[in-house]
């Protein structure tokens, strides 16, 4: 019966993709866009309010620095210890002497603040004193600016006052700068009553507008305009357009000026955002004017574009998913069919999927898995054959073993009767060797017995080589109780004597060291024989690593020796175990075993043989 499309994996995934993917994504996007504008506007307001606040604080720092310098007039003393107030009231001084002292006081004011460009002082008699940082500038004789601003009334200009920015050329010659002026009355401090009621003159401090322009450049405002204005006096201390200083224009407008109240805030007026912050205790405000369309237009256009892109993306994703899922179904069916064939016993299955995606990787992994499974089956099969051959060879070698043992005992007893103890000892060692090799057929043996068999083997070898060789064994009593595969060490020791010590002139030693590591047993067999060349070691190692069981080198050196030991370790202990060979010509050879730690003989059956 034909299944409905919703009953297939493709149909279920499509429905799930729509219900839990595309539709929720579309709804979440709509919700996101509904809040997008508000979040952007809040972020914009917060950022521009911080920018204007930063501008206001820096302008306030400039004015505070200048105001603190103006207060230095009260600390000024002449060489005779007189204050500036005493100098101004001293009728015994000539005009020249008084001018010198006042100029010195004004210089000290300028020295206290790096922002001050020039200082002027107008006493109660209307005399003007002036000091310029730039010595080329000179006060105009016909300048009425300060004489008209001379204020000596009791309650006026006791606090700091800021005059609007104007061209400095109105005041002095040799200048094309714009300046704004800080004004404060200088009070008579010779008595407490006069300090509150009697001004001795008015101090004017000029600050170049370049100071504010440099500050604005440092802020790097890309959109909007910054101003410093006085809403009460309707004048500007700073504007980014210098023409506003010349013709008395009001770029912010009356409506904005009327809203500048309190310490700080923001308003949206006639499509413009107005951010304002009051400066010190003056009537001046730092104002940032930003057009709403200019600020938000970019985000609004992006929002529309993103909505269109999202809609088309959802449609495209649905179509792409349908095409992709259809494309995926064919290789999935191929994999399913191949798995059924493997399940039925066919191991020659090979998948051909060229989709250049994950399915191709899965198919490649499936092919490798089948190949490895086939190799493992063949490997186990060959291993069983080798095991049967070994058992058959052992049976051939066990022809009448008791007859051989008894015969050797008779010969040994005969040697003892003739007082030939050396021959008797050799016969006894040979008998033990035969019993060890052809005795009980077990896969593992206690390490102590394996080492004892080596000692008896060396008794025979010492006679053969006239005492030129000796054996050294280093093992703890605890490690000697561990189990290892039978006949694991003797082939390597034989190889060390045959190819290492036999050709050496003089005495030679085979040293065996057993050490238990954290998770494996290490046995090191070393000889100080003639060693091997690097190519010989490489060929031997390649022969050992050859996965074909029983594979030997061209000389047949490993056929019944080290290759057999290496293969048995891999088959009985696991792939992570085995031994490695190091040799240095003229120095000797080192064979390092890596074996599992078997404390009980049953561990052999339970160990990982993969």
XYZ file of C-alpha atoms in Angstrom:
610
model
C 0.000 0.000 0.000
C 1.330 3.412 -0.935
C 2.214 5.461 2.145
C 1.080 9.026 2.574
C 3.802 11.626 2.240
C 3.295 12.659 5.878
C 4.163 9.105 6.920
C 7.600 9.311 5.304
C 10.693 10.755 6.923
C 10.754 13.447 4.264
C 7.150 14.459 4.994
C 7.640 14.489 8.754
C 10.813 16.558 8.485
C 9.088 19.015 6.137
C 6.149 19.522 8.508
C 8.528 19.885 11.465
C 10.662 22.335 9.492
C 7.633 24.504 8.736
C 5.987 24.317 12.176
C 9.112 24.616 14.295
C 11.423 26.459 11.923
C 10.098 28.779 9.246
C 6.804 29.872 10.851
C 8.286 30.594 14.340
C 11.196 32.370 12.668
C 8.809 34.553 10.696
C 6.684 35.391 13.770
C 9.730 36.116 15.913
C 11.095 38.353 13.182
C 7.840 40.324 13.070
C 8.005 40.773 16.839
C 11.624 41.772 16.557
C 10.883 44.379 13.903
C 8.032 45.777 15.982
C 10.483 46.471 18.791
C 13.413 47.278 16.567
C 12.539 50.937 16.063
C 11.931 51.632 19.756
C 15.172 49.951 20.782
C 17.147 51.822 18.163
C 15.559 55.126 19.180
C 16.294 54.472 22.879
C 19.865 53.580 22.051
C 20.208 56.672 19.866
C 18.810 58.926 22.604
C 21.097 57.411 25.214
C 24.196 57.676 23.035
C 23.611 61.263 21.917
C 22.686 62.319 25.466
C 26.024 60.895 26.599
C 27.830 62.746 23.797
C 26.213 66.050 24.758
C 26.907 65.378 28.443
C 30.542 64.712 27.621
C 30.683 67.974 25.664
C 29.072 69.900 28.548
C 31.452 68.427 31.135
C 34.511 69.341 29.092
C 33.250 72.909 28.528
C 32.545 73.122 32.247
C 36.126 71.982 32.974
C 37.425 74.770 30.720
C 35.301 77.415 32.462
C 36.127 76.095 35.931
C 39.826 76.227 35.080
C 39.490 79.849 33.931
C 37.290 80.798 36.905
C 39.824 79.335 39.336
C 42.526 81.385 37.624
C 40.407 84.556 37.968
C 40.265 83.985 41.722
C 44.054 84.333 41.830
C 43.603 88.139 41.829
C 42.649 87.852 45.490
C 45.897 85.987 46.245
C 48.190 88.421 44.455
C 50.708 90.369 46.562
C 53.285 92.952 45.555
C 56.910 92.798 46.602
C 55.930 94.987 49.563
C 53.221 92.500 50.585
C 50.281 94.640 49.426
C 47.191 93.017 47.902
C 45.774 94.099 44.549
C 42.898 95.793 46.380
C 45.400 97.899 48.327
C 47.217 98.774 45.124
C 44.006 99.954 43.456
C 43.077 102.123 46.482
C 46.587 103.529 47.042
C 46.401 107.152 45.889
C 50.139 107.620 46.412
C 50.988 105.403 43.440
C 51.445 106.871 40.009
C 49.428 105.511 37.089
C 52.540 103.830 35.742
C 53.317 102.103 39.037
C 49.716 100.952 39.394
C 49.685 99.643 35.806
C 52.818 97.586 36.425
C 51.303 95.889 39.479
C 47.945 95.237 37.785
C 49.698 93.800 34.716
C 51.702 91.445 36.954
C 48.490 90.292 38.622
C 46.861 89.669 35.226
C 49.885 87.662 34.094
C 49.514 85.408 37.126
C 45.864 84.849 36.193
C 46.880 83.818 32.664
C 49.570 81.487 34.012
C 47.000 79.518 36.038
C 44.967 78.290 33.038
C 46.182 77.146 29.615
C 42.827 78.072 28.078
C 43.095 81.851 28.709
C 44.204 83.852 25.639
C 44.162 87.335 27.256
C 43.007 89.177 30.386
C 41.657 92.710 30.937
C 40.773 94.629 34.005
C 38.606 97.791 34.182
C 38.774 99.694 37.470
C 35.974 101.833 38.915
C 37.443 104.883 37.187
C 37.143 103.250 33.750
C 40.881 102.683 33.238
C 41.578 99.548 31.176
C 44.507 97.226 31.850
C 45.198 94.379 29.382
C 47.658 91.494 28.973
C 47.821 89.290 25.849
C 49.350 85.826 25.568
C 50.229 86.773 21.986
C 52.433 89.850 22.296
C 51.582 90.971 18.734
C 48.004 91.752 19.732
C 47.217 95.248 21.012
C 44.029 96.726 22.462
C 42.274 99.206 20.149
C 42.228 102.740 21.463
C 38.692 103.242 20.185
C 37.365 99.926 21.516
C 34.289 100.657 23.631
C 33.460 97.001 24.245
C 34.823 96.842 27.792
C 34.089 100.365 28.856
C 30.455 99.800 27.970
C 30.480 96.507 29.901
C 31.959 98.118 33.008
C 29.698 97.030 35.853
C 30.261 98.223 39.372
C 26.773 97.875 40.808
C 26.469 96.093 44.110
C 24.506 92.999 43.040
C 25.675 92.635 39.447
C 28.379 90.284 38.197
C 29.483 89.133 41.596
C 29.126 85.620 40.146
C 30.716 84.405 36.932
C 29.111 85.746 33.759
C 29.692 84.570 30.187
C 29.522 87.055 27.298
C 28.669 85.951 23.778
C 31.340 85.059 21.269
C 32.553 87.908 19.053
C 35.406 88.735 16.701
C 38.520 89.632 18.643
C 39.275 92.244 15.974
C 36.519 94.358 17.537
C 38.715 94.661 20.603
C 42.314 94.517 19.419
C 44.379 94.727 16.272
C 46.391 91.959 14.607
C 43.758 89.265 15.274
C 41.237 87.322 13.218
C 40.182 84.997 16.061
C 36.815 84.572 17.734
C 36.642 84.705 21.515
C 34.094 84.403 24.277
C 34.592 86.269 27.534
C 34.219 85.306 31.201
C 33.439 88.271 33.478
C 33.581 88.609 37.268
C 33.684 91.717 39.519
C 36.729 92.151 41.710
C 35.520 93.054 45.227
C 37.270 95.148 47.874
C 38.563 92.550 50.352
C 40.213 94.993 52.730
C 37.176 94.557 55.004
C 34.348 92.018 55.328
C 31.603 94.583 54.645
C 33.304 95.904 51.539
C 33.971 92.368 50.238
C 30.221 91.935 49.826
C 29.269 95.416 48.699
C 32.174 97.288 47.098
C 33.619 96.282 43.724
C 37.007 97.708 42.771
C 36.718 96.749 39.113
C 35.735 94.083 36.636
C 37.962 91.247 35.349
C 37.523 90.044 31.752
C 39.084 86.742 30.644
C 39.158 85.899 26.914
C 39.029 82.249 25.723
C 39.639 81.460 22.076
C 36.765 79.604 20.396
C 39.410 77.337 18.875
C 39.493 75.592 22.269
C 35.848 74.567 21.837
C 36.305 73.728 18.165
C 39.177 71.387 19.030
C 36.958 69.723 21.622
C 34.214 69.186 19.027
C 36.745 67.750 16.572
C 37.890 65.350 19.269
C 34.307 64.171 19.825
C 34.018 63.416 16.109
C 30.272 63.958 15.794
C 29.119 62.650 12.396
C 25.487 63.771 12.576
C 23.900 66.762 14.275
C 25.313 70.052 15.530
C 26.670 71.209 18.899
C 26.010 74.616 20.448
C 26.652 76.576 23.640
C 23.980 79.203 24.166
C 22.300 81.390 26.779
C 18.486 81.075 26.480
C 17.927 84.170 28.628
C 20.230 86.485 26.682
C 19.544 84.706 23.350
C 23.228 84.672 22.482
C 25.709 81.938 21.480
C 29.076 81.118 22.971
C 29.725 78.342 20.454
C 28.241 77.350 17.097
C 29.687 75.099 14.399
C 28.897 77.859 11.886
C 30.929 81.016 12.705
C 28.464 83.150 10.756
C 26.083 82.737 13.679
C 28.455 84.968 15.727
C 28.445 87.768 13.149
C 24.824 88.402 12.250
C 23.209 87.384 15.513
C 21.285 84.482 14.009
C 19.439 82.031 16.239
C 19.985 78.583 14.624
C 18.144 76.736 17.414
C 15.057 78.941 17.246
C 12.836 80.513 19.898
C 10.904 77.308 20.548
C 14.069 75.438 21.444
C 15.386 78.295 23.573
C 12.159 78.248 25.562
C 12.631 74.535 26.402
C 16.131 74.906 27.858
C 15.328 74.548 31.552
C 16.733 72.552 34.434
C 20.063 70.763 34.552
C 19.682 68.416 31.568
C 17.155 66.687 29.336
C 16.002 66.123 25.786
C 13.001 67.063 23.650
C 11.746 66.361 20.154
C 10.813 69.680 18.541
C 9.730 70.130 14.914
C 11.311 66.852 13.784
C 14.575 67.520 15.605
C 15.972 65.920 18.740
C 17.310 68.514 21.181
C 19.690 67.309 23.923
C 20.748 69.908 26.484
C 22.854 70.134 29.672
C 23.551 73.174 31.854
C 27.161 74.278 32.345
C 28.288 75.003 35.929
C 26.183 77.585 37.734
C 25.947 79.803 34.657
C 22.991 80.363 32.353
C 24.844 78.649 29.494
C 23.653 75.333 28.030
C 25.423 72.754 25.883
C 22.946 71.746 23.170
C 23.067 68.964 20.572
C 20.582 69.307 17.697
C 19.857 66.172 15.647
C 17.371 65.718 12.809
C 15.166 62.682 13.498
C 14.942 61.610 9.857
C 18.696 61.918 9.500
C 19.305 59.889 12.654
C 16.671 57.194 12.105
C 16.340 57.155 8.325
C 19.183 54.689 7.926
C 17.633 52.296 10.421
C 14.153 52.622 8.894
C 15.452 51.836 5.406
C 17.401 48.884 6.761
C 14.325 47.612 8.577
C 12.263 47.564 5.363
C 15.071 45.950 3.440
C 15.572 43.311 6.134
C 11.851 42.512 6.188
C 11.835 41.941 2.420
C 14.993 39.862 2.624
C 13.531 37.775 5.441
C 10.315 37.082 3.526
C 12.138 35.968 0.409
C 14.609 34.014 2.539
C 11.788 32.041 4.170
C 10.310 31.185 0.764
C 13.728 30.283 -0.598
C 14.519 28.118 2.438
C 11.287 26.158 2.038
C 11.997 25.484 -1.642
C 15.623 24.674 -0.934
C 14.639 22.286 1.839
C 12.196 20.418 -0.418
C 14.842 20.029 -3.139
C 17.523 19.081 -0.633
C 15.322 16.518 1.126
C 14.378 14.899 -2.172
C 18.059 14.721 -3.041
C 18.811 13.203 0.350
C 16.186 10.446 0.048
C 17.887 8.610 -2.834
C 21.278 8.013 -1.118
C 19.455 7.072 2.095
C 17.587 4.371 0.187
C 20.875 3.148 -1.292
C 22.406 2.883 2.180
C 19.345 1.028 3.432
C 19.552 -1.492 0.567
C 23.292 -2.009 1.114
C 22.741 -2.674 4.818
C 20.181 -5.342 3.953
C 22.708 -7.054 1.671
C 25.378 -7.031 4.401
C 22.819 -8.387 6.834
C 22.171 -11.275 4.445
C 25.881 -12.168 4.479
C 27.246 -10.433 1.404
C 30.555 -8.765 2.278
C 31.413 -7.555 -1.243
C 28.906 -4.672 -1.139
C 30.277 -1.295 -2.225
C 28.258 1.938 -2.164
C 28.744 4.512 -4.931
C 27.360 7.872 -3.745
C 28.847 11.055 -5.208
C 26.799 13.778 -3.533
C 29.851 15.627 -2.124
C 28.154 15.997 1.256
C 27.629 14.077 4.501
C 25.917 11.202 2.697
C 29.079 10.604 0.688
C 31.036 10.566 3.952
C 28.536 8.090 5.427
C 28.804 5.895 2.318
C 32.596 6.029 2.468
C 32.471 5.115 6.157
C 30.079 2.256 5.378
C 32.433 0.918 2.692
C 35.408 1.121 5.052
C 33.400 -0.569 7.791
C 32.488 -3.467 5.468
C 36.105 -3.753 4.292
C 37.429 -3.787 7.855
C 34.787 -6.267 8.928
C 35.815 -8.508 6.047
C 39.484 -8.064 7.013
C 38.719 -8.937 10.643
C 36.871 -12.055 9.551
C 39.803 -13.104 7.357
C 42.275 -12.197 10.100
C 40.497 -14.314 12.683
C 40.224 -17.124 10.137
C 43.953 -16.987 9.373
C 44.737 -16.738 13.084
C 42.748 -19.899 13.716
C 44.632 -21.640 10.912
C 47.968 -20.515 12.376
C 46.887 -21.714 15.792
C 45.920 -25.108 14.405
C 49.254 -25.326 12.552
C 51.086 -24.483 15.762
C 49.168 -27.146 17.649
C 49.932 -29.663 14.891
C 53.636 -28.792 14.999
C 53.586 -29.144 18.765
C 51.991 -32.572 18.412
C 54.686 -33.575 15.942
C 57.330 -32.484 18.448
C 55.720 -34.476 21.258
C 56.563 -37.917 19.860
C 57.066 -40.003 22.935
C 58.006 -37.041 25.225
C 58.220 -39.265 28.301
C 60.615 -41.501 26.455
C 62.840 -38.472 25.779
C 62.622 -37.296 29.402
C 63.504 -40.765 30.744
C 66.363 -41.153 28.275
C 67.815 -37.773 29.290
C 67.539 -38.746 32.971
C 69.398 -42.017 32.293
C 72.179 -40.146 30.475
C 72.356 -37.573 33.313
C 72.631 -40.315 35.954
C 75.357 -41.996 33.916
C 77.278 -38.715 33.801
C 76.964 -38.352 37.572
C 78.279 -41.902 38.058
C 81.315 -40.850 35.993
C 81.623 -37.691 38.155
C 80.871 -35.498 35.118
C 78.770 -32.931 36.976
C 78.953 -30.329 34.179
C 77.426 -32.709 31.653
C 74.782 -33.720 34.162
C 73.885 -30.076 34.744
C 73.573 -29.464 31.017
C 71.353 -32.502 30.567
C 69.151 -31.375 33.436
C 68.768 -27.903 31.922
C 67.989 -29.447 28.518
C 65.331 -31.669 30.068
C 63.755 -28.670 31.791
C 63.813 -26.788 28.494
C 62.010 -29.635 26.716
C 59.428 -29.921 29.467
C 58.850 -26.152 29.350
C 58.459 -26.057 25.568
C 56.544 -29.316 25.036
C 54.823 -29.506 28.376
C 51.386 -28.215 29.345
C 49.727 -26.257 26.522
C 48.619 -22.934 28.022
C 48.387 -19.454 26.543
C 50.043 -17.749 29.502
C 52.662 -18.525 32.098
C 53.954 -16.927 35.279
C 56.754 -14.479 34.493
C 58.947 -16.179 37.125
C 58.834 -19.479 35.182
C 59.626 -17.732 31.886
C 62.680 -16.086 33.471
C 63.796 -19.396 35.029
C 63.615 -21.040 31.603
C 65.892 -18.294 30.288
C 68.395 -18.928 33.094
C 68.552 -22.645 32.205
C 68.826 -21.757 28.517
C 71.836 -19.549 29.349
C 73.513 -22.406 31.235
C 73.610 -24.306 27.934
C 74.588 -21.209 25.895
C 77.504 -20.412 28.243
C 79.039 -23.791 27.488
C 78.523 -23.296 23.754
C 80.141 -19.849 23.782
C 82.837 -20.792 26.335
C 81.554 -18.490 29.038
C 81.669 -15.322 26.889
C 78.036 -14.434 27.565
C 76.106 -13.764 30.726
C 72.505 -12.995 31.710
C 71.314 -10.177 34.007
C 67.684 -10.078 35.244
C 66.145 -7.228 37.227
C 62.586 -7.886 38.470
C 60.695 -7.364 41.728
C 59.093 -10.290 43.576
C 55.667 -8.740 43.040
C 56.110 -8.325 39.278
C 57.523 -11.863 38.973
C 54.063 -13.197 39.925
C 52.390 -11.585 36.881
C 51.288 -13.623 33.874
C 52.581 -13.202 30.329
C 52.119 -15.147 27.055
C 54.269 -18.290 27.052
C 57.649 -18.302 25.256
C 57.545 -14.529 24.910
C 61.145 -13.677 25.818
C 63.259 -16.626 24.659
C 62.995 -15.927 20.870
C 64.184 -12.367 21.416
C 67.023 -13.526 23.694
C 68.050 -16.153 21.113
C 68.052 -13.433 18.457
C 70.251 -11.240 20.692
C 72.813 -14.054 21.123
C 72.764 -15.227 17.496
C 72.943 -11.835 15.789
C 74.417 -9.625 18.511
C 76.798 -11.394 20.901
C 78.075 -14.247 18.686
C 79.894 -11.868 16.344
C 81.222 -9.696 19.158
C 84.795 -10.046 20.289
C 85.040 -10.542 23.991
C 82.331 -10.929 26.602
C 78.716 -9.925 26.099
C 75.649 -9.430 28.282
C 71.934 -9.792 27.833
C 70.089 -7.686 30.435
C 66.378 -8.035 31.198
C 64.533 -5.370 33.204
C 60.865 -5.678 34.245
C 58.961 -2.587 35.407
C 55.259 -2.110 36.053
C 53.959 1.194 34.648
C 50.653 2.879 35.468
C 48.535 0.838 33.030
C 50.911 -1.611 31.340
C 53.919 -3.865 31.981
C 57.243 -2.933 30.405
C 59.947 -5.551 29.769
C 63.228 -4.359 28.276
C 65.704 -6.845 26.728
C 69.093 -5.254 26.028
C 72.331 -6.652 24.622
C 75.704 -5.021 24.119
C 76.431 -6.855 20.899
C 77.429 -5.576 17.479
C 74.046 -3.909 16.859
C 72.426 -3.269 13.476
C 72.388 -0.623 10.812
C 69.442 1.755 10.568
C 68.147 0.094 7.371
C 68.167 -3.328 9.027
C 66.128 -1.994 11.960
C 63.675 -0.341 9.579
C 63.181 -3.554 7.566
C 62.639 -5.586 10.731
C 60.112 -3.064 12.081
C 58.228 -3.008 8.761
C 58.109 -6.809 8.785
C 56.767 -6.795 12.327
C 54.108 -4.196 11.469
C 52.954 -6.130 8.380
C 49.337 -7.139 9.172
C 49.730 -10.474 7.343
C 50.197 -13.114 10.008
C 53.354 -15.154 9.572
C 54.915 -12.686 7.098
C 58.722 -12.701 7.434
C 61.701 -10.887 6.013
C 63.792 -12.131 3.107
C 66.286 -13.878 5.428
C 63.601 -15.735 7.335
C 64.959 -14.242 10.561
C 61.502 -13.612 11.996
C 59.680 -16.668 10.685
C 59.678 -18.657 13.908
C 61.137 -16.046 16.167
C 60.392 -12.424 16.798
C 57.612 -12.159 14.173
C 55.809 -15.042 15.864
C 56.148 -13.331 19.242
C 54.931 -10.008 17.823
C 51.888 -11.585 16.159
C 50.960 -13.531 19.304
C 51.070 -10.358 21.403
C 48.781 -8.542 18.956
C 46.341 -11.465 18.759
C 46.257 -12.364 22.459
C 46.735 -8.972 24.123
C 45.392 -6.315 21.779
C 46.578 -3.916 19.106
C 47.925 -1.400 21.602
C 50.503 -3.934 22.844
C 53.643 -5.315 21.191
C 57.326 -4.383 21.184
C 59.654 -1.966 19.475
C 63.274 -2.326 18.355
C 66.119 0.142 18.731
C 69.684 -0.650 17.662
C 72.935 1.212 17.285
C 75.773 -0.351 15.325
C 78.712 -1.128 17.582
C 76.658 -0.398 20.735
C 73.864 -2.972 20.951
C 70.154 -3.592 20.549
C 67.140 -2.818 22.788
C 63.768 -4.572 22.500
C 61.025 -2.961 24.617
C 57.860 -4.953 25.326
C 54.547 -3.293 26.166
C 52.219 -5.881 27.766
C 48.957 -5.862 29.712
C 49.116 -6.348 33.476
C 47.710 -9.842 34.126
C 47.576 -10.773 37.800
C 45.393 -13.863 37.213
C 45.520 -16.388 34.358
C 41.832 -15.827 33.583
C 42.708 -12.263 32.536
C 43.978 -13.720 29.277
C 40.520 -14.763 28.195
C 38.871 -11.521 29.310
C 41.448 -9.166 27.748
C 40.629 -7.088 24.705
C 41.824 -8.958 21.614
C 40.591 -6.314 19.096
